[in-house]
Amino acid sequence: MLNYRNCQICPRNCSVDRTAGERGYCGQGSDIVIGAAALHFGEEPPITREGGSGTIFFSGCTMGCPFCQNWQISRGIAGSPVSVEQLSHIMIELQKRGAENINFVTGTHYLPSIKAAVIMAKGKGLTIPLVWNCSAYETAEAIDELNSFIDIYLPDYKASESHLTERLYNASDYPEVAEKALKVMVESRKLKFDDKGKMLRGTVIRHLVLPGELESTRLFLKWYSENLKEKALLSLMVQYSPVLIPGNKVEIPLRYISEEEYEILLDYMDEFGIDDGFFQDLEKTSDWLPDFNNKIPFPSKQTKVIWSSVIGGFVL
Ligand code: SF4
């Protein structure tokens, strides 16, 4: 049974007692801390639909990407605590304001509390699909637990080469763990849509292309085409933005994906016969990057904040 007293919720297996103030790799105790809740209109179309995805952004992270766009919350610098009851209320409020689903962004390290909040929210009338937006770095036990309440998996597959995952995420076991996790997610959630194209169940596998690391992307696309094509949807993201996190070594070039790299990616898609799913247009802007020190952390109109950690409550 996954718990905070001897925490082995993720593959880091820290075995710390988070209820007694000990901290593992994710940096979080047993109280839920969130950065914001918002209606987000920038997710993949079957997840966004008309009402937007009801995103809830959790503080802390089991990966610690050195280029994280949400670093203020993933490093635990920003965010406010909420109780299980308050989290269930936020889900209900997102549903009331038109959210197509509830989208738990980086919630792995709070899995037991999120499950408890979902049970509470369902008792209050929560009916929309539940989306698990994660890094794919999940244990078999965690996926078992998630399968009892999650409808849609939205994992972001990081990289296929263990030397790269060791350097970027301190996790040489990432490719092995994540590939196993993806297979289980896809097998346990067959694709299902309503008659308007809204996703009700299934898996969308994201992959963020890193500048200068295209071979890693090629290996992933090959693996995807051999193992999961047509059983899941692929979302290839080229929105990498140079982010300087205080105190971090620069591990990835501080530049956007180039036009030449974008052309190479198109060739890869042809090479592996991948023609469905989602492929972002190349954009070279950081205008959308959030700042969780602001009452409204997202500058883009694509994200409508309904709960802010700066005010510790709902935005009217
Ligand atoms: S959830 Fe946090 S404390 Fe628990 S095993 Fe993972 S990183 Fe360690």
Coordinates of C-alpha atoms and ligand atoms in Angstrom, one line a residue:
M1 CA 0.0 0.0 0.0
L2 CA 1.5 3.3 -1.1
N3 CA 1.9 5.7 1.9
Y4 CA 4.0 8.7 3.1
R5 CA 5.4 6.9 6.2
N6 CA 7.9 4.8 4.3
C7 CA 7.6 6.5 1.0
Q8 CA 8.1 4.3 -2.1
I9 CA 5.5 6.0 -4.2
C10 CA 7.8 6.5 -7.1
P11 CA 10.9 4.6 -8.4
R12 CA 13.2 6.8 -6.3
N13 CA 12.3 4.5 -3.4
C14 CA 13.5 7.1 -0.8
S15 CA 11.9 5.2 2.1
V16 CA 11.6 8.4 4.2
D17 CA 8.9 9.2 6.6
R18 CA 7.3 12.3 5.0
T19 CA 4.8 12.6 7.9
A20 CA 7.7 13.2 10.3
G21 CA 9.3 16.0 8.3
E22 CA 11.7 13.8 6.3
R23 CA 12.1 14.7 2.7
G24 CA 13.0 12.5 -0.3
Y25 CA 14.0 13.4 -3.9
C26 CA 10.6 15.2 -4.6
G27 CA 11.2 17.5 -1.6
Q28 CA 7.6 17.3 -0.3
G29 CA 6.1 16.3 3.0
S30 CA 2.7 14.7 3.4
D31 CA 0.6 18.0 3.1
I32 CA -0.6 18.6 -0.5
V33 CA 0.9 21.9 -1.9
I34 CA -0.4 23.3 -5.1
G35 CA 0.7 26.2 -7.3
A36 CA -2.5 27.0 -9.2
A37 CA -5.7 25.5 -10.7
A38 CA -6.9 26.7 -14.1
L39 CA -8.9 26.1 -17.2
H40 CA -6.2 25.4 -19.7
F41 CA -6.9 25.7 -23.4
G42 CA -3.5 24.6 -24.7
E43 CA -3.7 20.9 -24.1
E44 CA -4.2 18.4 -27.1
P45 CA -7.5 19.1 -28.8
P46 CA -9.5 16.0 -27.5
I47 CA -8.4 17.0 -24.0
T48 CA -9.0 20.7 -24.3
R49 CA -12.3 20.7 -26.3
E50 CA -14.5 23.8 -25.7
G51 CA -14.4 24.1 -21.9
G52 CA -10.6 23.6 -21.4
S53 CA -8.8 21.1 -19.3
G54 CA -9.2 21.6 -15.5
T55 CA -5.5 21.6 -14.6
I56 CA -4.2 21.4 -11.0
F57 CA -0.5 22.2 -10.7
F58 CA 1.2 20.4 -7.8
S59 CA 4.4 21.6 -6.1
G60 CA 7.4 19.3 -5.9
C61 CA 8.5 16.7 -8.5
T62 CA 10.0 13.3 -8.7
M63 CA 12.1 14.2 -11.9
G64 CA 13.6 17.6 -11.4
C65 CA 14.2 18.4 -15.1
P66 CA 17.0 21.1 -15.4
F67 CA 14.9 23.0 -17.9
C68 CA 11.5 22.9 -16.1
Q69 CA 9.2 25.7 -17.2
N70 CA 7.3 25.4 -13.8
W71 CA 10.6 25.3 -11.8
Q72 CA 9.2 27.6 -9.0
I73 CA 6.7 24.9 -8.1
S74 CA 8.6 21.8 -9.1
R75 CA 11.5 22.9 -6.9
G76 CA 8.9 23.6 -4.1
I77 CA 9.7 27.3 -3.9
A78 CA 6.1 28.4 -4.6
G79 CA 2.7 27.0 -3.7
S80 CA 0.2 26.9 -0.9
P81 CA -0.9 23.9 1.2
V82 CA -4.5 22.6 0.7
S83 CA -6.3 19.8 2.6
V84 CA -7.8 16.8 0.8
E85 CA -11.3 18.4 1.3
Q86 CA -10.1 21.7 -0.3
L87 CA -8.6 19.8 -3.2
S88 CA -11.9 18.0 -3.8
H89 CA -13.6 21.4 -3.7
I90 CA -11.2 22.8 -6.3
M91 CA -12.1 19.8 -8.6
I92 CA -15.8 20.5 -8.2
E93 CA -15.3 24.2 -8.9
L94 CA -13.4 23.4 -12.1
Q95 CA -16.2 21.2 -13.2
K96 CA -18.8 23.9 -12.4
R97 CA -16.8 26.4 -14.5
G98 CA -16.9 24.2 -17.5
A99 CA -13.8 22.0 -17.4
E100 CA -13.9 19.0 -19.7
N101 CA -11.8 17.0 -17.3
I102 CA -9.6 17.2 -14.2
N103 CA -5.9 17.2 -15.2
F104 CA -3.5 16.4 -12.3
V105 CA -0.2 18.0 -13.3
T106 CA 2.9 16.3 -11.7
G107 CA 0.9 14.7 -8.9
T108 CA 2.8 11.4 -8.5
H109 CA 4.3 12.2 -5.1
Y110 CA 0.8 13.0 -3.7
L111 CA -0.9 10.0 -5.2
P112 CA -2.5 8.8 -1.9
S113 CA -4.0 12.2 -1.2
I114 CA -5.2 12.8 -4.7
K115 CA -7.0 9.5 -4.7
A116 CA -8.7 10.4 -1.4
A117 CA -9.7 13.8 -2.8
V118 CA -11.1 12.2 -5.9
I119 CA -13.2 9.8 -3.8
M120 CA -14.5 12.8 -1.8
A121 CA -15.2 14.8 -5.0
K122 CA -17.1 12.0 -6.6
G123 CA -19.3 11.9 -3.5
K124 CA -20.0 15.6 -4.2
G125 CA -20.9 15.0 -7.9
L126 CA -17.6 15.0 -9.8
T127 CA -18.3 13.1 -13.1
I128 CA -15.8 14.5 -15.7
P129 CA -12.8 12.3 -16.8
L130 CA -9.7 12.3 -14.8
V131 CA -6.3 12.9 -16.5
W132 CA -2.9 11.8 -15.0
N133 CA -0.3 14.2 -16.4
C134 CA 3.0 12.7 -15.4
S135 CA 6.6 12.0 -16.4
A136 CA 6.0 8.2 -17.1
Y137 CA 8.4 7.5 -14.2
E138 CA 5.9 5.4 -12.3
T139 CA 6.1 2.1 -10.4
A140 CA 3.9 -0.8 -11.3
E141 CA 2.2 -0.4 -7.9
A142 CA 1.4 3.2 -8.6
I143 CA -0.1 2.4 -11.9
D144 CA -2.2 -0.3 -10.2
E145 CA -3.5 2.4 -7.8
L146 CA -4.0 4.9 -10.6
N147 CA -6.0 2.4 -12.7
S148 CA -8.7 2.4 -9.9
F149 CA -9.6 6.1 -10.7
I150 CA -7.8 7.6 -13.7
D151 CA -9.4 7.7 -17.1
I152 CA -6.7 9.2 -19.3
Y153 CA -3.0 9.0 -19.0
L154 CA -0.9 11.9 -20.3
P155 CA 2.7 10.8 -19.7
D156 CA 5.6 12.9 -21.0
Y157 CA 8.3 10.4 -22.2
K158 CA 11.7 12.1 -21.4
A159 CA 14.5 10.2 -23.2
S160 CA 15.6 6.8 -24.4
E161 CA 19.2 6.8 -23.5
S162 CA 20.2 6.0 -20.0
H163 CA 23.4 8.1 -20.1
L164 CA 21.2 11.1 -21.0
T165 CA 18.5 10.4 -18.4
E166 CA 21.2 10.0 -15.7
R167 CA 22.7 13.3 -16.7
L168 CA 19.5 15.3 -16.9
Y169 CA 17.2 13.5 -14.3
N170 CA 19.6 11.5 -12.1
A171 CA 17.7 8.4 -13.3
S172 CA 19.7 5.9 -15.4
D173 CA 16.7 3.5 -15.0
Y174 CA 14.3 6.0 -16.6
P175 CA 14.0 4.4 -20.1
E176 CA 13.4 0.9 -18.7
V177 CA 10.9 2.1 -16.0
A178 CA 9.1 4.5 -18.3
E179 CA 8.8 2.0 -21.2
K180 CA 7.2 -0.6 -18.9
A181 CA 4.9 2.0 -17.4
L182 CA 3.7 3.2 -20.9
K183 CA 2.9 -0.3 -22.0
V184 CA 0.8 -0.9 -18.9
M185 CA -1.0 2.5 -19.2
V186 CA -1.8 1.9 -22.9
E187 CA -3.0 -1.7 -22.3
S188 CA -5.2 -0.7 -19.4
R189 CA -6.8 2.4 -21.1
K190 CA -8.1 1.7 -24.7
L191 CA -8.8 4.9 -26.7
K192 CA -12.4 6.1 -26.4
F193 CA -14.0 9.4 -27.5
D194 CA -17.5 10.8 -27.4
D195 CA -19.3 11.7 -30.7
K196 CA -17.8 15.3 -30.6
G197 CA -14.2 14.0 -30.3
K198 CA -13.7 14.6 -26.6
M199 CA -11.4 12.0 -25.1
L200 CA -13.0 9.9 -22.4
R201 CA -10.4 7.2 -21.9
G202 CA -7.0 6.4 -23.3
T203 CA -3.3 7.5 -23.4
V204 CA -1.7 10.4 -25.1
I205 CA 2.1 10.0 -25.0
R206 CA 4.0 13.3 -25.1
H207 CA 7.6 13.8 -25.9
L208 CA 9.4 17.1 -25.6
V209 CA 12.1 17.4 -28.2
L210 CA 15.4 18.8 -26.7
P211 CA 17.7 21.0 -28.9
G212 CA 20.8 19.1 -29.8
E213 CA 19.3 15.7 -28.7
L214 CA 17.5 14.6 -31.8
E215 CA 19.0 11.1 -31.7
S216 CA 17.2 10.4 -28.4
T217 CA 13.9 11.5 -30.1
R218 CA 14.6 9.2 -33.0
L219 CA 15.1 6.2 -30.7
F220 CA 11.9 7.0 -28.9
L221 CA 9.8 7.4 -32.2
K222 CA 11.2 4.0 -33.4
W223 CA 10.2 2.4 -30.1
Y224 CA 6.8 4.0 -30.1
S225 CA 6.1 2.9 -33.7
E226 CA 7.2 -0.7 -32.9
N227 CA 5.2 -1.0 -29.7
L228 CA 2.4 1.4 -29.2
K229 CA 1.4 3.0 -32.5
E230 CA -2.4 3.0 -33.1
K231 CA -3.0 1.9 -29.5
A232 CA -2.3 5.4 -28.1
L233 CA -1.9 8.9 -29.5
L234 CA 1.5 10.6 -29.9
S235 CA 2.0 14.3 -29.1
L236 CA 5.4 15.6 -30.3
M237 CA 6.2 18.9 -28.6
V238 CA 8.7 21.4 -29.9
Q239 CA 8.0 24.2 -27.4
Y240 CA 11.3 23.8 -25.5
S241 CA 12.2 27.2 -24.2
P242 CA 15.5 28.2 -22.6
V243 CA 14.9 28.5 -18.9
L244 CA 17.7 29.4 -16.4
I245 CA 17.0 27.9 -13.0
P246 CA 19.0 29.6 -10.2
G247 CA 21.8 27.3 -9.0
N248 CA 21.4 24.8 -11.9
K249 CA 24.1 23.8 -14.4
V250 CA 23.1 24.5 -18.0
E251 CA 22.6 20.9 -19.3
I252 CA 20.8 21.7 -22.6
P253 CA 21.6 24.5 -25.0
L254 CA 19.9 27.8 -24.2
R255 CA 18.1 28.0 -27.5
Y256 CA 14.9 27.0 -29.3
I257 CA 14.5 24.1 -31.6
S258 CA 15.9 25.2 -35.0
E259 CA 14.2 25.1 -38.4
E260 CA 16.7 22.4 -39.5
E261 CA 15.9 20.3 -36.5
Y262 CA 12.2 20.7 -37.2
E263 CA 12.7 19.4 -40.7
I264 CA 14.6 16.4 -39.4
L265 CA 11.7 15.6 -37.1
L266 CA 9.3 15.6 -40.0
D267 CA 11.6 13.1 -41.7
Y268 CA 11.6 10.9 -38.6
M269 CA 7.8 10.9 -38.6
D270 CA 7.8 9.7 -42.3
E271 CA 10.5 7.1 -41.5
F272 CA 8.4 5.5 -38.8
G273 CA 5.1 6.0 -40.6
I274 CA 3.6 8.1 -37.8
D275 CA 0.8 10.2 -39.3
D276 CA -1.8 10.5 -36.5
G277 CA -1.6 12.3 -33.2
F278 CA -0.3 15.8 -32.7
F279 CA 2.8 17.7 -33.8
Q280 CA 3.3 21.3 -32.7
D281 CA 4.2 24.1 -35.1
L282 CA 7.6 25.5 -34.4
E283 CA 7.3 28.6 -32.2
K284 CA 10.2 30.6 -30.8
T285 CA 8.7 32.5 -27.9
S286 CA 8.7 32.3 -24.1
D287 CA 5.8 34.6 -23.7
W288 CA 3.7 31.8 -22.2
L289 CA 6.1 30.9 -19.4
P290 CA 4.4 31.1 -16.0
D291 CA 5.6 33.0 -12.9
F292 CA 4.1 31.5 -9.8
N293 CA 5.0 34.6 -7.8
N294 CA 2.1 36.4 -9.5
K295 CA -1.5 36.1 -8.4
I296 CA -2.3 35.1 -12.0
P297 CA 0.8 33.0 -12.9
F298 CA 0.0 32.4 -16.6
P299 CA 0.4 35.4 -18.9
S300 CA -1.3 33.6 -21.8
K301 CA -5.0 34.0 -22.4
Q302 CA -4.9 30.2 -23.1
T303 CA -5.0 29.7 -19.3
K304 CA -7.7 31.0 -17.1
V305 CA -6.7 30.7 -13.4
I306 CA -9.4 29.9 -11.0
W307 CA -7.3 29.2 -7.8
S308 CA -4.1 31.0 -7.0
S309 CA -1.5 30.0 -4.4
V310 CA -0.5 33.7 -4.0
I311 CA -3.9 34.5 -2.6
G312 CA -4.4 31.0 -1.2
G313 CA -7.9 30.7 -2.6
F314 CA -10.3 31.2 -5.6
V315 CA -9.9 34.0 -8.1
L316 CA -13.3 35.5 -8.7
Ligands
SF4_1 S1 7.5 10.3 -3.9 FE1 9.2 11.6 -3.2 S2 9.8 10.8 -1.2 FE2 8.5 9.2 -2.2 S3 9.9 7.9 -3.3 FE3 9.3 9.4 -4.8 S4 10.8 11.1 -4.6 FE4 11.0 9.7 -2.8

